């Protein structure tokens, strides 16, 4: 029998960020593993002109829920959407809904956050810190609350090289900073942001660190635990291998490499690529909920959810697997043949950016203009370069995280739970995982049909022939410009060609003699 799954049966669970990448996987797994869960309250904001109800209807129709739809067709009746906006006072939840949450909720999973690296500090603080603070205040009033699980990030303390499962004191009091951004002009806040965030690379990781500290300060006597996943990637097994639904983290870069758009990445090939499959992170989060509620540890436990310590995999290996998968299973309408050059050398990277990104983009835009179409490649590349500038910090360093609590929790699970809520990353085969991840980007993100692979391969062959033709034209031009004009260059050229010809004749003759 599964203790974890049984624990959630007949319980009311509150999930924030349920419309996001991880929140959705959490809701799906909870419904599938604990079909008798009493209710899952999800905090949803109206967005892009869509009503909350429509957003939830759209969400439960997505492919992710296919398995639970089969196993439990009325699963959507358990999902109770509550209109909320985490940056507004009292989370903008109406009094009736607030009363229901206060009397019903047993477990809170807080996933909502802004994960953008370029988020203005004020908004990142209001959502990631003030939002967490307000949710905690609401949770403290819940009559039947058993546990509160906060999803942070393994990079919250990325200014440290060794990251323990403890709270690191931030450089300033979160409350003081919240007060400051409340009255200060936004332009001024933008100006002083680099000074305020200090040695954090972006407002996202900085505000996640502040939120952790605030939780420790203000948790009162409620049972809180923090889970810190590293770079969350497509699912390993559940509900489908390779399931993914956004372009964040590595996914967008994989696609850009698969389309042959990105050909150079500034990266330390030997640095650890700490990717954790989304189902692993969610299994750990659910097991943490069970353990914290049932075993009630004396202090707040923090779980680093990483792979590098137990099953390291580096960026260089990843590039190899990504490119080889996309060559075998090409994406449709590729721009060029997938090929990526990874270097940590600034000058080499600049050279390859000019030669393999900017020049082809310029030529392609010229071609689009000449054929009466709107140019778009230069714009796309400038956006990709912006993203890569943000990612560079994470691809050029290696961190070491302790994972004692994750291992402790694994030992607490029954053999059945170890299978049902598996987060043992030692069993992960990276080549197989990356292959499924790349196929997942094709199937679930780009909605491409696998039956189109032969045509996509044909397209790659066409691109290869075009490339050969262009290379030949380029060589002829070089010859005409530089070699044909100088007698000495011609002599060297004929000497080299002659030498190659002699070598070839020699090998042909010796192989004929052997037969
Ligand atoms: C050969 C392969 C080699 C691989 C090498 C790998 C390289 C390393 C890669 C990654 C390392 C990552 C380390 C992360 C560590 C921390 C982890 C965590 O704790 S949290 C999670 C992380 N959070 C993020 O990943 C948010 C990062 N994203 C952002 O901050 C922004 O997106 C940013 C600044 C990078 C760009 O912002 P904008 O404003 O230029 O663009 P926008 O708003 O994101 O996208 C506009 C539209 O384009 C689509 N889009 C984005 N990428 C696309 C793509 N590749 N293809 C097609 N569409 C794409 C989007 O879906 C969006 O569409 P619509 O407007 O919503 O409809
Ligand atoms: N993805 C990753 O690689 C990693 C993620 N994490 C953490 O995991 C958690 C989930 O991340 P992920 O699922 O990737 O993020 P997503 O961006 O996919 O989802 C964010 C969720 O937060 C909700 N949200 C955002 N702003 C508000 C708001 N003002 N009020 C209410 N809800 C809001 C979003 O709702 P809406 O749909 O309305 O926008 C969405 O449901 C975050 O806490 C993140 O820090 C940690 C490590 C890595």
Coordinates of C-alpha atoms and ligand atoms in Angstrom, one line a residue:
X1 CA 0.0 0.0 0.0
X2 CA 1.2 3.5 -0.8
X3 CA 1.4 5.7 2.3
X4 CA 1.9 8.9 0.3
X5 CA -1.1 8.3 -2.0
X6 CA -3.3 7.2 0.8
X7 CA -2.4 10.3 2.8
X8 CA -3.9 12.7 0.2
X9 CA -7.2 10.8 -0.1
X10 CA -10.1 12.7 1.6
X11 CA -7.8 15.7 1.9
X12 CA -8.3 19.3 0.5
X13 CA -5.3 20.6 -1.2
X14 CA -4.5 24.2 -2.3
X15 CA -2.2 24.7 -5.2
X16 CA -0.9 28.0 -6.5
X17 CA 0.6 28.2 -10.0
X18 CA -1.5 25.3 -11.1
X19 CA -1.8 26.7 -14.6
X20 CA 2.0 26.7 -14.9
X21 CA 4.4 24.0 -16.1
X22 CA 5.1 22.4 -12.7
X23 CA 1.7 23.1 -11.1
X24 CA -0.1 21.3 -13.8
X25 CA 2.0 18.2 -13.4
X26 CA 1.4 18.3 -9.7
X27 CA -2.4 18.5 -10.1
X28 CA -2.4 15.6 -12.6
X29 CA -0.2 13.3 -10.5
X30 CA -2.3 14.1 -7.4
X31 CA -5.5 13.2 -9.2
X32 CA -4.1 10.1 -10.7
X33 CA -2.3 8.7 -7.6
X34 CA -5.0 9.7 -5.0
X35 CA -8.3 9.6 -6.9
X36 CA -10.2 10.0 -3.6
X37 CA -8.6 13.4 -2.8
X38 CA -11.5 15.5 -1.5
X39 CA -10.8 18.7 -3.5
X40 CA -7.9 20.5 -5.2
X41 CA -8.4 24.3 -4.9
X42 CA -6.3 26.1 -7.5
X43 CA -5.6 29.9 -7.4
X44 CA -6.1 31.2 -10.9
X45 CA -6.0 34.8 -12.2
X46 CA -8.0 35.9 -15.2
X47 CA -5.4 36.4 -18.0
X48 CA -5.2 37.8 -21.5
X49 CA -8.9 38.5 -21.6
X50 CA -9.8 34.9 -20.7
X51 CA -12.1 34.2 -17.8
X52 CA -10.8 32.0 -15.0
X53 CA -13.3 29.2 -15.8
X54 CA -12.3 29.2 -19.5
X55 CA -8.6 29.0 -18.5
X56 CA -9.3 26.0 -16.3
X57 CA -11.5 24.2 -18.9
X58 CA -8.7 24.7 -21.4
X59 CA -6.1 23.4 -19.0
X60 CA -8.0 20.1 -18.1
X61 CA -8.5 19.4 -21.8
X62 CA -4.7 19.4 -22.5
X63 CA -2.9 16.2 -23.4
X64 CA -1.2 16.1 -20.0
X65 CA -4.5 15.0 -18.5
X66 CA -5.2 12.2 -21.0
X67 CA -4.1 9.4 -18.6
X68 CA -6.1 10.6 -15.7
X69 CA -9.1 11.3 -18.0
X70 CA -8.9 7.6 -19.0
X71 CA -8.5 6.3 -15.4
X72 CA -11.0 8.7 -13.8
X73 CA -13.2 10.5 -16.3
X74 CA -14.8 12.9 -13.7
X75 CA -11.5 14.1 -12.4
X76 CA -12.3 17.7 -13.2
X77 CA -15.1 17.8 -10.6
X78 CA -12.3 17.7 -7.9
X79 CA -10.7 20.8 -9.2
X80 CA -12.1 23.9 -7.6
X81 CA -10.7 27.1 -9.2
X82 CA -10.5 30.2 -7.0
X83 CA -10.0 33.6 -8.6
X84 CA -6.8 35.2 -7.1
X85 CA -4.0 37.6 -7.9
X86 CA -1.0 37.0 -5.7
X87 CA 0.4 40.6 -6.0
X88 CA -2.9 42.2 -4.8
X89 CA -3.8 42.8 -1.1
X90 CA -5.3 39.6 0.5
X91 CA -4.5 37.8 -2.8
X92 CA -7.7 39.4 -4.2
X93 CA -9.7 36.4 -3.0
X94 CA -13.3 37.2 -2.3
X95 CA -14.6 36.8 1.3
X96 CA -16.7 33.6 0.6
X97 CA -13.8 31.9 -1.1
X98 CA -11.5 32.9 1.7
X99 CA -13.8 31.5 4.3
X100 CA -14.0 28.2 2.4
X101 CA -10.2 27.9 2.1
X102 CA -9.8 28.7 5.8
X103 CA -12.1 26.0 6.9
X104 CA -11.3 23.3 4.3
X105 CA -7.6 23.3 3.2
X106 CA -5.3 20.7 4.7
X107 CA -2.2 21.1 2.5
X108 CA -0.8 24.0 0.6
X109 CA 1.6 23.7 -2.4
X110 CA 3.0 27.1 -3.4
X111 CA 4.3 26.9 -6.9
X112 CA 3.3 30.3 -8.3
X113 CA 6.1 32.7 -9.1
X114 CA 7.6 34.7 -11.9
X115 CA 10.5 32.7 -13.3
X116 CA 11.6 35.4 -15.8
X117 CA 15.2 36.4 -15.4
X118 CA 14.5 39.9 -16.7
X119 CA 11.5 40.7 -14.5
X120 CA 11.6 44.2 -13.0
X121 CA 12.6 44.0 -9.4
X122 CA 9.4 45.5 -8.1
X123 CA 7.2 42.9 -9.8
X124 CA 9.5 40.0 -8.8
X125 CA 9.4 41.2 -5.2
X126 CA 5.6 41.7 -5.2
X127 CA 4.9 38.2 -6.6
X128 CA 7.7 36.0 -5.3
X129 CA 8.1 37.7 -1.9
X130 CA 5.0 39.6 -1.0
X131 CA 2.8 36.9 -2.6
X132 CA 4.5 34.2 -0.6
X133 CA 4.1 36.3 2.6
X134 CA 0.4 36.8 2.0
X135 CA -0.2 33.2 1.2
X136 CA 1.6 32.2 4.4
X137 CA -0.5 34.6 6.4
X138 CA -3.6 33.0 4.9
X139 CA -2.3 29.5 5.7
X140 CA -1.6 30.5 9.3
X141 CA -5.3 31.1 9.7
X142 CA -6.4 27.8 8.2
X143 CA -8.0 25.7 10.8
X144 CA -7.1 22.3 9.5
X145 CA -3.8 23.0 7.9
X146 CA -1.3 20.1 8.1
X147 CA 1.6 21.4 6.0
X148 CA 2.7 24.2 3.7
X149 CA 5.2 23.2 0.9
X150 CA 7.0 26.0 -0.8
X151 CA 8.7 25.5 -4.2
X152 CA 11.9 27.4 -4.4
X153 CA 14.9 27.0 -6.8
X154 CA 18.2 25.3 -6.3
X155 CA 19.7 28.5 -7.7
X156 CA 18.2 30.8 -5.0
X157 CA 21.6 30.8 -3.4
X158 CA 23.6 30.6 -6.6
X159 CA 26.1 33.2 -5.2
X160 CA 27.4 30.3 -3.1
X161 CA 29.3 27.4 -4.8
X162 CA 28.4 24.8 -2.2
X163 CA 24.7 24.9 -1.3
X164 CA 23.6 23.2 1.8
X165 CA 20.0 22.4 2.8
X166 CA 19.8 25.5 5.0
X167 CA 18.4 29.1 4.7
X168 CA 21.2 31.6 3.9
X169 CA 20.6 35.0 5.4
X170 CA 20.0 37.5 2.5
X171 CA 21.9 40.8 2.2
X172 CA 18.9 42.8 3.4
X173 CA 15.6 42.4 5.2
X174 CA 12.9 41.4 2.7
X175 CA 10.4 43.6 4.5
X176 CA 12.6 46.7 4.2
X177 CA 13.0 46.1 0.5
X178 CA 9.3 45.6 0.1
X179 CA 8.7 49.0 1.8
X180 CA 11.3 50.6 -0.4
X181 CA 9.8 49.5 -3.7
X182 CA 6.3 50.5 -2.5
X183 CA 7.1 54.3 -2.6
X184 CA 10.1 54.5 -4.9
X185 CA 9.8 55.5 -8.5
X186 CA 10.0 52.5 -10.9
X187 CA 12.7 54.1 -13.0
X188 CA 14.8 54.7 -9.9
X189 CA 14.3 51.1 -8.8
X190 CA 15.5 49.9 -12.2
X191 CA 18.6 52.1 -11.8
X192 CA 19.6 50.7 -8.5
X193 CA 18.6 47.1 -9.1
X194 CA 22.2 45.8 -9.9
X195 CA 23.3 47.3 -6.6
X196 CA 20.4 45.8 -4.7
X197 CA 20.7 42.3 -6.1
X198 CA 24.5 42.3 -5.6
X199 CA 26.1 39.0 -6.6
X200 CA 22.8 37.4 -7.7
X201 CA 22.6 37.1 -11.5
X202 CA 19.0 38.2 -11.8
X203 CA 15.9 39.4 -9.9
X204 CA 14.4 35.9 -10.1
X205 CA 17.0 34.1 -8.0
X206 CA 17.4 37.0 -5.7
X207 CA 13.7 37.2 -4.8
X208 CA 13.5 33.4 -4.4
X209 CA 16.2 33.7 -1.8
X210 CA 14.4 36.5 0.0
X211 CA 11.1 34.4 0.0
X212 CA 12.9 31.5 1.6
X213 CA 14.2 33.7 4.4
X214 CA 10.8 35.3 4.9
X215 CA 9.2 31.9 5.2
X216 CA 11.7 31.0 8.0
X217 CA 11.0 34.3 9.7
X218 CA 7.2 34.2 9.5
X219 CA 6.1 30.6 9.5
X220 CA 5.0 30.7 13.1
X221 CA 4.0 27.3 14.2
X222 CA 2.9 25.9 10.9
X223 CA 4.7 22.9 9.3
X224 CA 6.7 24.3 6.4
X225 CA 9.1 22.6 4.0
X226 CA 11.0 24.0 1.0
X227 CA 11.8 22.0 -2.1
X228 CA 14.5 23.5 -4.4
X229 CA 14.6 21.9 -7.9
X230 CA 17.4 22.9 -10.2
X231 CA 16.7 23.3 -14.0
X232 CA 13.3 21.5 -14.5
X233 CA 13.1 19.6 -17.8
X234 CA 10.6 17.5 -19.6
X235 CA 9.2 14.5 -17.8
X236 CA 11.2 11.3 -17.4
X237 CA 8.2 8.8 -17.3
X238 CA 5.0 10.4 -16.2
X239 CA 2.4 10.9 -17.5
X240 CA 4.3 10.5 -20.8
X241 CA 8.1 10.4 -21.4
X242 CA 9.3 13.8 -22.7
X243 CA 6.1 15.8 -21.8
X244 CA 6.9 19.5 -21.8
X245 CA 4.8 22.6 -22.3
X246 CA 6.9 25.7 -22.2
X247 CA 10.1 27.2 -23.7
X248 CA 11.8 28.0 -20.4
X249 CA 15.2 26.7 -19.3
X250 CA 16.8 24.3 -21.7
X251 CA 13.7 23.6 -23.8
X252 CA 13.7 26.7 -26.0
X253 CA 17.5 26.3 -26.6
X254 CA 16.9 22.7 -27.6
X255 CA 14.4 23.7 -30.2
X256 CA 16.5 26.5 -31.5
X257 CA 19.4 24.0 -31.9
X258 CA 17.1 21.4 -33.5
X259 CA 15.9 24.0 -36.0
X260 CA 19.6 24.7 -36.9
X261 CA 19.1 28.3 -35.7
X262 CA 21.5 28.2 -32.7
X263 CA 24.9 27.0 -33.9
X264 CA 27.1 28.4 -31.1
X265 CA 26.5 28.4 -27.3
X266 CA 28.8 30.1 -24.8
X267 CA 29.2 27.4 -22.3
X268 CA 31.7 25.4 -20.2
X269 CA 31.4 21.9 -21.8
X270 CA 32.7 20.3 -18.6
X271 CA 30.3 22.1 -16.2
X272 CA 27.5 20.1 -14.8
X273 CA 24.1 20.5 -16.5
X274 CA 21.9 20.1 -13.5
X275 CA 18.6 19.2 -15.1
X276 CA 15.9 17.5 -13.1
X277 CA 12.8 15.9 -14.8
X278 CA 9.6 17.5 -13.9
X279 CA 8.0 14.2 -12.7
X280 CA 11.0 13.7 -10.3
X281 CA 10.5 17.2 -8.8
X282 CA 6.8 16.7 -8.4
X283 CA 7.2 13.2 -6.9
X284 CA 9.6 14.7 -4.3
X285 CA 7.2 17.6 -3.6
X286 CA 4.3 15.2 -3.0
X287 CA 6.4 12.9 -0.8
X288 CA 7.6 16.0 1.1
X289 CA 4.0 17.0 1.7
X290 CA 3.3 13.6 3.2
X291 CA 6.4 13.4 5.3
X292 CA 6.1 16.9 6.7
X293 CA 2.5 16.4 7.6
X294 CA 2.8 12.9 9.1
X295 CA 6.2 13.0 10.7
X296 CA 6.2 16.7 11.6
X297 CA 10.0 17.3 11.7
X298 CA 11.0 19.7 14.5
X299 CA 12.6 22.2 12.2
X300 CA 11.8 23.4 8.7
X301 CA 13.4 21.0 6.2
X302 CA 14.8 22.1 2.9
X303 CA 15.2 19.6 0.1
X304 CA 17.7 20.3 -2.7
X305 CA 16.2 18.5 -5.7
X306 CA 19.2 18.2 -8.0
X307 CA 20.9 15.5 -10.2
X308 CA 24.6 16.7 -10.4
X309 CA 25.8 15.1 -7.1
X310 CA 24.3 11.6 -7.7
X311 CA 24.2 11.3 -11.5
X312 CA 26.4 14.1 -13.1
X313 CA 25.9 15.0 -16.7
X314 CA 27.8 17.8 -18.4
X315 CA 26.8 20.4 -21.0
X316 CA 29.2 18.9 -23.6
X317 CA 27.5 15.5 -23.4
X318 CA 24.1 17.1 -23.5
X319 CA 25.0 18.9 -26.8
X320 CA 26.0 15.6 -28.3
X321 CA 22.8 13.9 -27.4
X322 CA 20.6 16.8 -28.4
X323 CA 22.2 17.2 -31.9
X324 CA 22.3 13.5 -32.6
X325 CA 18.6 13.1 -31.6
X326 CA 17.5 16.0 -33.8
X327 CA 19.5 14.6 -36.7
X328 CA 17.8 11.3 -36.4
X329 CA 14.4 12.9 -35.8
X330 CA 14.5 16.3 -37.4
X331 CA 12.1 19.2 -36.6
X332 CA 10.0 20.4 -39.5
X333 CA 11.1 23.4 -41.6
X334 CA 14.6 23.5 -40.1
X335 CA 16.6 26.7 -41.0
X336 CA 19.9 24.8 -41.2
X337 CA 21.3 21.4 -40.3
X338 CA 21.5 21.0 -36.5
X339 CA 25.0 21.5 -35.3
X340 CA 26.2 23.3 -32.2
X341 CA 29.6 24.6 -31.3
X342 CA 30.1 25.1 -27.6
X343 CA 32.9 27.2 -26.3
X344 CA 33.8 29.2 -23.2
X345 CA 36.2 31.3 -25.2
X346 CA 34.8 34.8 -25.7
X347 CA 36.5 35.5 -29.0
X348 CA 35.7 32.1 -30.5
X349 CA 32.0 32.6 -29.4
X350 CA 31.9 36.1 -31.0
X351 CA 33.5 34.7 -34.2
X352 CA 31.0 31.9 -34.5
X353 CA 28.1 34.3 -33.6
X354 CA 29.1 36.5 -36.5
X355 CA 29.8 33.6 -39.0
X356 CA 27.1 31.1 -38.1
X357 CA 24.3 33.4 -36.7
X358 CA 24.5 37.0 -37.9
X359 CA 25.7 36.4 -41.5
X360 CA 23.1 33.7 -42.4
X361 CA 20.4 35.7 -40.7
X362 CA 21.4 38.8 -42.7
X363 CA 21.5 36.9 -45.9
X364 CA 18.1 35.2 -45.2
X365 CA 16.5 38.5 -44.4
X366 CA 17.9 40.0 -47.6
X367 CA 16.4 37.0 -49.5
X368 CA 13.0 37.6 -47.7
X369 CA 13.1 41.3 -48.6
X370 CA 13.9 40.6 -52.2
X371 CA 11.0 38.2 -52.5
X372 CA 8.6 40.8 -51.0
X373 CA 8.4 39.2 -47.6
X374 CA 8.9 40.6 -44.1
X375 CA 12.4 40.0 -42.7
X376 CA 12.4 38.2 -39.3
X377 CA 15.7 36.3 -38.8
X378 CA 17.8 39.2 -37.4
X379 CA 15.0 39.9 -34.9
X380 CA 14.8 36.3 -33.8
X381 CA 18.6 36.1 -33.4
X382 CA 18.7 39.2 -31.3
X383 CA 16.0 37.7 -28.9
X384 CA 17.9 34.4 -28.8
X385 CA 21.2 36.2 -28.0
X386 CA 19.4 38.0 -25.2
X387 CA 18.2 34.7 -23.7
X388 CA 21.6 33.2 -24.0
X389 CA 23.2 36.1 -22.2
X390 CA 20.9 35.4 -19.3
X391 CA 21.6 31.6 -19.4
X392 CA 25.4 32.0 -19.7
X393 CA 25.8 32.4 -15.9
X394 CA 24.3 29.0 -15.4
X395 CA 26.1 27.2 -18.2
X396 CA 29.6 28.4 -17.3
X397 CA 29.7 27.3 -13.6
X398 CA 29.2 24.2 -11.5
X399 CA 27.5 24.1 -8.2
X400 CA 27.6 21.4 -5.5
X401 CA 24.3 20.8 -3.6
X402 CA 23.9 18.6 -0.6
X403 CA 21.1 16.2 -1.0
X404 CA 20.9 14.6 2.5
X405 CA 17.2 15.4 3.0
X406 CA 16.3 14.0 -0.4
X407 CA 18.2 10.8 0.5
X408 CA 16.7 10.7 4.0
X409 CA 13.2 11.0 2.5
X410 CA 13.9 8.2 0.0
X411 CA 14.8 5.9 2.9
X412 CA 11.5 6.8 4.6
X413 CA 9.4 5.6 1.6
X414 CA 8.0 2.1 1.4
X415 CA 9.1 0.0 -1.6
X416 CA 5.7 0.7 -3.2
X417 CA 6.1 4.5 -2.7
X418 CA 9.6 4.4 -4.0
X419 CA 8.1 3.2 -7.3
X420 CA 5.0 5.3 -7.3
X421 CA 6.7 8.5 -6.3
X422 CA 10.2 7.8 -7.7
X423 CA 12.8 10.5 -7.3
X424 CA 15.8 8.3 -7.4
X425 CA 17.8 10.1 -10.1
X426 CA 20.6 7.5 -10.0
X427 CA 18.4 5.4 -12.2
X428 CA 18.2 8.1 -14.9
X429 CA 19.9 7.2 -18.3
X430 CA 20.7 10.6 -19.7
X431 CA 21.0 9.6 -23.3
X432 CA 17.5 8.0 -23.2
X433 CA 16.1 10.9 -21.2
X434 CA 17.5 13.6 -23.6
X435 CA 16.2 11.7 -26.6
X436 CA 12.7 11.6 -25.1
X437 CA 13.0 15.3 -24.1
X438 CA 13.9 16.3 -27.7
X439 CA 11.1 14.2 -29.1
X440 CA 8.8 15.8 -26.5
X441 CA 9.7 19.2 -27.7
X442 CA 8.7 18.1 -31.2
X443 CA 5.4 16.4 -30.2
X444 CA 4.1 18.5 -27.3
X445 CA 5.6 21.9 -27.8
X446 CA 5.7 22.2 -31.6
X447 CA 2.7 19.9 -32.1
X448 CA 4.5 18.1 -35.0
X449 CA 3.4 14.8 -36.2
X450 CA 6.0 12.0 -36.0
X451 CA 4.8 10.7 -39.4
X452 CA 6.4 13.8 -40.9
X453 CA 9.9 12.7 -40.0
X454 CA 10.8 11.3 -43.5
X455 CA 9.8 14.6 -45.1
X456 CA 11.8 16.5 -42.4
X457 CA 14.8 14.3 -43.2
X458 CA 14.4 15.0 -46.9
X459 CA 14.4 18.7 -46.1
X460 CA 17.7 18.3 -44.1
X461 CA 19.2 16.5 -47.2
X462 CA 18.1 19.5 -49.3
X463 CA 19.7 21.9 -46.9
X464 CA 22.9 19.8 -46.9
X465 CA 23.0 20.0 -50.7
X466 CA 22.5 23.8 -50.6
X467 CA 25.3 24.0 -48.1
X468 CA 27.7 22.0 -50.3
X469 CA 26.7 24.2 -53.3
X470 CA 27.3 27.4 -51.3
X471 CA 30.6 26.1 -50.0
X472 CA 31.7 25.4 -53.6
X473 CA 30.6 28.8 -54.8
X474 CA 32.5 30.4 -51.9
X475 CA 35.7 28.4 -52.7
X476 CA 35.5 29.4 -56.4
X477 CA 35.1 33.1 -55.4
X478 CA 38.1 32.8 -53.0
X479 CA 40.1 31.2 -55.8
X480 CA 39.1 33.9 -58.3
X481 CA 39.9 36.8 -55.9
X482 CA 43.0 35.6 -54.2
X483 CA 44.6 32.6 -56.1
X484 CA 44.0 33.4 -59.7
X485 CA 45.6 36.8 -59.4
X486 CA 49.0 35.7 -58.0
X487 CA 51.5 33.3 -59.7
X488 CA 52.9 32.2 -56.4
X489 CA 49.5 31.4 -54.9
X490 CA 48.7 29.4 -58.1
X491 CA 51.9 27.4 -57.8
X492 CA 51.1 26.6 -54.2
X493 CA 47.6 25.6 -55.1
X494 CA 48.7 23.3 -58.0
X495 CA 51.4 21.8 -55.7
X496 CA 48.7 21.0 -53.0
X497 CA 46.3 19.6 -55.6
X498 CA 49.0 17.5 -57.2
X499 CA 50.1 16.1 -53.9
X500 CA 46.5 15.1 -53.0
X501 CA 46.1 13.5 -56.4
X502 CA 49.4 11.5 -56.0
X503 CA 48.3 10.3 -52.6
X504 CA 44.9 9.2 -53.9
X505 CA 46.6 7.4 -56.9
X506 CA 49.0 5.6 -54.5
X507 CA 46.2 4.4 -52.2
X508 CA 44.1 3.3 -55.2
X509 CA 47.1 1.4 -56.7
X510 CA 48.0 -0.3 -53.4
X511 CA 44.4 -1.4 -52.7
X512 CA 44.2 -2.9 -56.3
X513 CA 47.4 -4.8 -55.7
X514 CA 46.1 -6.2 -52.4
X515 CA 43.0 -7.7 -54.2
Ligands
LIG1 C1 22.7 22.0 -28.4 C2 22.0 22.4 -27.1 C3 22.8 23.0 -26.1 C4 22.0 23.4 -24.9 C5 22.6 24.5 -24.2 C6 21.6 24.9 -23.1 C7 21.7 26.3 -22.8 C8 21.3 26.6 -21.4 C9 19.8 26.8 -21.3 C10 19.3 27.1 -20.1 C11 19.9 27.2 -18.8 C12 18.9 27.7 -17.8 C13 19.4 27.8 -16.4 C14 18.2 28.2 -15.6 C15 18.5 28.0 -14.1 C16 17.3 28.5 -13.2 C17 16.2 27.5 -13.2 C18 15.0 28.1 -12.4 O1 15.1 28.1 -11.3 S1 13.6 28.8 -13.1 C19 13.2 28.4 -14.6 C20 14.0 29.1 -15.5 N1 13.4 30.3 -16.0 C21 13.5 30.5 -17.3 O2 14.0 29.7 -18.0 C22 12.9 31.7 -17.8 C23 13.9 32.3 -18.6 N2 13.3 33.2 -19.6 C24 13.3 34.5 -19.5 O3 13.7 35.0 -18.5 C25 12.8 35.3 -20.7 O4 12.1 34.4 -21.5 C26 14.0 35.8 -21.5 C27 14.6 37.0 -20.7 C28 15.1 34.8 -21.7 C29 13.6 36.2 -22.9 O5 12.5 37.1 -22.8 P1 11.8 37.7 -24.2 O6 10.9 38.8 -23.7 O7 12.8 38.0 -25.2 O8 11.0 36.5 -24.8 P2 9.7 35.7 -24.1 O9 8.7 36.6 -23.5 O10 10.3 34.7 -23.1 O11 9.1 34.9 -25.3 C30 8.3 35.6 -26.3 C31 7.5 34.5 -27.0 O12 8.3 33.6 -27.8 C32 8.1 32.3 -27.4 N3 9.3 31.5 -27.4 C33 10.3 31.6 -26.5 N4 11.3 30.8 -26.9 C34 11.0 30.2 -28.1 C35 11.6 29.3 -29.0 N5 12.8 28.8 -28.8 N6 10.9 28.9 -30.1 C36 9.6 29.4 -30.3 N7 9.0 30.3 -29.5 C37 9.7 30.7 -28.4 C38 7.5 32.4 -26.0 O13 6.6 31.2 -25.7 C39 6.6 33.6 -26.1 O14 5.4 33.4 -26.7 P3 4.1 34.2 -26.3 O15 4.4 35.6 -26.5 O16 3.9 33.8 -24.8 O17 3.0 33.6 -27.1
LIG2 N1 10.7 25.6 -14.4 C1 11.9 25.5 -13.8 O1 12.9 25.2 -14.4 C2 12.0 25.7 -12.3 C3 11.0 26.2 -11.6 N2 11.1 26.4 -10.2 C4 10.0 26.9 -9.4 O2 8.9 26.1 -9.6 C5 7.7 27.0 -9.5 C6 6.9 26.8 -10.7 O3 7.6 27.1 -11.9 P1 7.0 26.9 -13.4 O4 5.9 26.0 -13.3 O5 8.2 26.5 -14.2 O6 6.6 28.4 -13.7 P2 5.5 28.8 -14.7 O7 5.9 30.2 -15.2 O8 5.2 27.8 -15.8 O9 4.2 29.0 -13.8 C7 4.0 30.0 -12.9 C8 2.6 29.9 -12.3 O10 2.5 31.0 -11.4 C9 1.3 31.7 -11.7 N3 1.3 33.1 -11.5 C10 2.2 34.0 -11.9 N4 1.9 35.2 -11.5 C11 0.8 35.1 -10.7 C12 0.0 36.0 -10.0 N5 0.3 37.3 -10.0 N6 -1.1 35.6 -9.3 C13 -1.4 34.3 -9.4 N7 -0.7 33.4 -10.0 C14 0.4 33.8 -10.7 C15 1.1 31.5 -13.2 O11 -0.2 31.7 -13.6 P3 -0.6 32.2 -15.1 O12 -0.9 30.9 -15.8 O13 -1.8 33.0 -14.8 O14 0.5 33.0 -15.6 C16 1.5 30.0 -13.4 O15 0.5 29.2 -13.0 C17 8.2 28.4 -9.3 O16 8.1 28.7 -8.0 C18 9.7 28.3 -9.8 O17 10.4 29.3 -9.0 C19 12.3 26.0 -9.6 C20 13.3 25.6 -10.3 C21 13.3 25.4 -11.7

